Amino acid sequence: MNTLYFLAQQTMFFAIPLLIVALGGMYTERSGVINIALEGIMVMGAFVSIFFLNIFQGVLSGQVLLLLAVLVASLAGGLFSLLHAFASINLKADQTISGTALNMFAPAFAIFIARMVTGLQQIPFQDTFHIAKVPVLGSIPLIGPILFQNCYITTYLGIGIFIAAKIVINKTKFGLRLRACGEHPQAADTVGINVYKIRYAGVFISGVLAGIGGLVFVIPTSTNFNASVAGYGFLALAVLIFGQWRTGRIFVAAFFFGIMKTFASAYSGIPILKDMAIPNEVYKMIPYVATLIVLVFLSKNSQAPRAEGIPYDKGSR
Amino acid sequence: MKKQGLLNFSASALAVICGLVFGLVILLCTNPAQALPGLGIILKGGFADGMSGFGYMLYIATPIIMTGLSVGFAFRTGLFNIGASGQFTMGAFVAVYIGINWTWLPPQIHWIVALLGAAVGGAVWGLVPGILKAFRNVNEVISCIMMNYIGMYLVNHMIQSLIYDPLRSQTQPVSAGANIPKAGLDQLFSSNNLNIGILIAVVFVVLIYILIEKTTFGFELKACGMNRNASKYAGISVKKSLAMSMVIAGALAGIGGALMYLAGSGKYMQVLDVLSPEGFNGISVALLGLSNPIGILFAGIFIGYITVGGNNLQLLNFGPEIIDIIIAAIIYCGAFSLLFKHLIGKLIKRTKKEEESV
């Protein structure tokens, strides 16, 4: 049973950042802008917020500091993503161009600045955010150990973001307009929706969430930041497509991938698997192979937003 | 047509200038006193160390020209090959494996076989996303990302079980005949790293140019990229085209891997859980080169050029990452090319009008 709890807790560390970033990706793509810069934005969000942690950890500590860092990460990610919004909405450029540029810029910038300021490439921080057991809730049988022991506040943040994202895109006026701009911007424009504004909002939300996702990824897995989020931005893109651009399915996809990834990294803690002497690399491959196989069966009816990736030109209405 | 090329070129040149100005600003912000000399070193780039710097530049450029070709070719056929990294790694592994084990081959053809093997390795890695896209409508971006990781772990495993040198934690050295011939280029440029790899890359640039621009097959691939339904209506087999595009793209990236690790430059494959950056640099090269084979050749050399400059920049205590920042800025400015072209076009028109009125 303890193994099971441990696996569940580990899954959260992998799945929650994927979930947050993929939801961000959903907002930009449902508004009609492809954002392959998620990776770069994650790096930027993580870099700025961990720099913030590094500076303020003497003054503050614990959850207050972490929540402030989340705020910083969201701002950094949001602002950084505006560069992508400008190039792909105003300049009507190919959306892979600025995406690639941002992906390249973020890690280089992070290393360059870190070296200039601290002399080292890595930025260390103290992990004062780990929660061994949430009072009261942690004592509930079954749910307690899975959700409320050995955890970070970011897990609940991620679930909160998921619920909010689901409501906003499906139940609000803004969500409806956003979806309209991704499916048929010309029609949206004729009924008086400002397509550019909505798309800006979509990209900005993706930046905010990707920035947060970067921080959320680094906090439980490491105590120093080395200008990398290990390809999680690209994986989030994959989760987004895997989840067919829908909130519920993205949730399932993120956790599917998270569980697979957990098995891959924690199999040696499971006695039966450890005895089978299968090479380490095979386990590491499992999440990716499994995703590919699932996709083969699920992709026939792709539900990608119709106008995704096409710059909106008022003149072509 | 010629005018269009000139327009493209001047837009790219403007983007390069903007990127360099941005780099200068960053240098000024970090260390104002050394900023201008720093920019000077970047601009001198591959020419700073005489012929050997020039040779080093070509050595850096060779693999990214190949991955750039791979990504650019796929772009032209309407596919986003983000999987060049995995294809590059697969190709490199096959080449190194053949280089180490197939020593019964005569040295004159050993390296050629290794190159062909690399092409097959890369092609297989491109074929999977191609087939999935053609027959099961799987988005090639996601399948390529998955294939990148699968390739990386698979190669890590195969290196460790087949060709590992545990003492140095890298692959065993390839046999001498498997190294790409130097044909005197190393002496000409007094650079040990240089071999005919760069010439092979140029040959592929020309081949891909001919394929895209001058053959029916290339036209079909391009047509599929522009409008899949119209191509189908015109009797082109879209499924075959999609698969073939990815196979060719994969083969190009795979050969890039071979050219990098068979260069005899002392660079060995290692077991790291990191996707090879050459694949992602290929995206940058393809974008800089506007997905045109000739453009990609120059873009690759250009990146090699300022990368050498960036390495020299460490003399002034600047991080070499400034180069990546500048390249990112240049690519970003490429997004302005529509705007640039519009402005330049206007300027040309105006000067013409003035000439006429005079």
XYZ file of C-alpha atoms in Angstrom, chain B residues 139-338:
200
model
C -0.317 15.001 -35.788
C 3.331 14.847 -36.895
C 4.459 17.308 -34.236
C 3.435 15.053 -31.375
C 4.655 11.816 -32.979
C 7.987 13.481 -33.782
C 8.359 14.625 -30.174
C 7.662 11.082 -28.983
C 10.090 9.603 -31.534
C 12.769 12.025 -30.303
C 12.610 10.615 -26.810
C 12.195 7.008 -27.920
C 15.235 7.406 -30.172
C 17.299 8.993 -27.446
C 16.606 6.237 -24.905
C 16.944 3.477 -27.482
C 20.307 4.795 -28.642
C 21.455 5.211 -25.041
C 20.585 1.585 -24.433
C 22.213 0.327 -27.620
C 25.379 2.300 -27.008
C 25.705 0.788 -23.551
C 25.060 -2.757 -24.667
C 26.911 -2.737 -28.004
C 29.679 -0.191 -28.416
C 30.394 1.251 -24.982
C 33.751 2.213 -23.563
C 32.913 2.310 -19.839
C 36.267 3.807 -18.851
C 35.703 6.952 -20.866
C 31.878 6.722 -20.619
C 31.527 7.230 -24.352
C 31.448 5.066 -27.472
C 34.522 3.204 -28.645
C 36.444 4.983 -31.393
C 35.431 4.158 -34.960
C 37.992 2.442 -37.173
C 40.148 4.786 -39.206
C 38.547 3.869 -42.534
C 35.126 4.927 -41.291
C 36.211 8.502 -40.749
C 35.201 10.803 -43.533
C 38.213 11.512 -45.770
C 39.965 14.787 -45.221
C 41.185 15.080 -48.795
C 43.766 17.644 -47.785
C 41.174 20.071 -46.473
C 42.596 19.692 -42.976
C 46.000 20.891 -44.178
C 44.538 23.644 -46.314
C 42.664 25.054 -43.339
C 45.172 23.769 -40.737
C 42.187 22.478 -38.817
C 42.086 18.862 -37.728
C 38.303 18.848 -37.622
C 37.665 19.612 -41.243
C 36.914 16.968 -43.846
C 34.870 16.600 -46.988
C 31.737 16.518 -44.797
C 31.023 20.117 -45.725
C 31.275 19.212 -49.416
C 28.876 16.312 -48.869
C 26.468 18.736 -47.222
C 26.755 21.055 -50.224
C 26.005 18.147 -52.554
C 22.824 17.430 -50.609
C 21.862 21.086 -50.721
C 22.089 20.955 -54.512
C 20.267 17.614 -54.705
C 17.387 18.840 -52.552
C 17.232 22.059 -54.555
C 16.914 20.078 -57.768
C 14.403 17.712 -56.182
C 12.143 20.501 -54.936
C 12.412 22.906 -57.824
C 13.042 20.825 -60.918
C 11.344 17.428 -60.624
C 7.757 16.258 -60.889
C 8.152 14.295 -57.688
C 9.253 17.410 -55.816
C 6.394 19.361 -57.317
C 3.946 16.757 -56.040
C 5.423 16.939 -52.551
C 5.183 20.727 -52.589
C 1.631 20.611 -53.912
C 0.639 18.359 -51.013
C 2.132 20.914 -48.672
C 0.167 23.750 -50.180
C -3.210 22.113 -50.547
C -3.812 18.509 -49.701
C -7.305 18.331 -51.129
C -6.408 19.969 -54.410
C -3.445 17.595 -54.780
C -5.680 14.612 -54.192
C -8.081 15.930 -56.789
C -5.209 16.325 -59.229
C -4.391 12.651 -58.823
C -1.391 12.882 -56.509
C -1.141 10.151 -53.903
C -1.177 12.296 -50.782
C -0.433 9.428 -48.416
C 2.639 8.386 -50.343
C 3.828 11.974 -50.538
C 3.490 12.550 -46.790
C 5.405 9.373 -45.990
C 8.101 10.101 -48.590
C 8.603 13.647 -47.321
C 9.268 12.416 -43.833
C 11.547 9.620 -45.073
C 13.685 12.092 -47.018
C 13.712 14.559 -44.142
C 14.719 11.789 -41.742
C 17.501 10.566 -44.029
C 18.941 14.080 -44.286
C 19.007 14.509 -40.515
C 20.500 11.024 -40.119
C 23.344 11.847 -42.492
C 23.907 14.977 -40.424
C 24.488 12.716 -37.425
C 27.015 10.653 -39.358
C 28.883 13.734 -40.588
C 29.191 14.955 -37.019
C 30.427 11.773 -35.362
C 32.543 10.412 -38.216
C 34.483 13.645 -38.501
C 37.418 12.243 -36.534
C 37.390 15.368 -34.406
C 37.490 13.589 -31.073
C 33.760 13.974 -30.516
C 32.095 10.776 -29.293
C 28.494 9.867 -28.613
C 27.741 9.821 -24.917
C 24.951 8.411 -22.806
C 23.043 11.506 -21.739
C 19.341 11.998 -21.159
C 19.413 15.085 -23.358
C 17.945 15.415 -26.850
C 20.653 16.363 -29.302
C 20.525 20.137 -29.833
C 21.564 19.863 -33.498
C 18.026 18.799 -34.346
C 16.467 21.870 -32.795
C 19.143 24.127 -34.273
C 17.980 22.730 -37.602
C 14.670 24.520 -37.059
C 16.531 27.793 -36.608
C 18.658 27.205 -39.686
C 15.599 26.328 -41.776
C 13.761 29.447 -40.636
C 16.790 31.676 -41.248
C 17.248 30.140 -44.674
C 13.552 30.648 -45.474
C 13.295 26.882 -46.131
C 15.218 27.372 -49.363
C 18.104 24.869 -49.745
C 20.567 27.538 -50.861
C 19.364 29.833 -48.086
C 19.808 26.997 -45.594
C 23.414 26.489 -46.719
C 24.205 30.127 -46.028
C 22.200 30.171 -42.806
C 24.142 27.167 -41.496
C 27.470 28.753 -42.382
C 26.356 32.025 -40.839
C 25.455 30.331 -37.565
C 28.789 28.506 -37.637
C 30.477 31.847 -38.265
C 29.038 33.692 -35.296
C 29.300 30.616 -33.070
C 33.082 30.726 -33.544
C 32.863 34.418 -32.668
C 30.885 33.553 -29.566
C 33.518 31.076 -28.424
C 36.187 33.741 -28.837
C 34.006 36.101 -26.846
C 34.885 34.238 -23.675
C 38.204 36.080 -23.786
C 36.270 39.151 -22.670
C 34.406 37.190 -19.991
C 31.138 37.183 -21.883
C 29.179 33.931 -21.907
C 29.010 32.266 -25.343
C 25.231 32.091 -24.803
C 25.088 35.606 -26.192
C 25.278 33.955 -29.619
C 22.107 31.955 -29.013
C 20.454 35.154 -27.846
C 21.503 36.924 -31.039
C 20.372 34.033 -33.238
C 17.028 33.984 -31.422
C 16.697 37.723 -31.993
C 17.527 37.305 -35.687
C 14.927 34.573 -36.080
C 12.410 36.701 -34.247
C 13.156 39.625 -36.538
C 12.509 37.242 -39.415
C 8.888 37.525 -38.325
C 9.078 41.140 -39.438
C 10.040 40.083 -42.950
C 6.526 40.654 -44.286
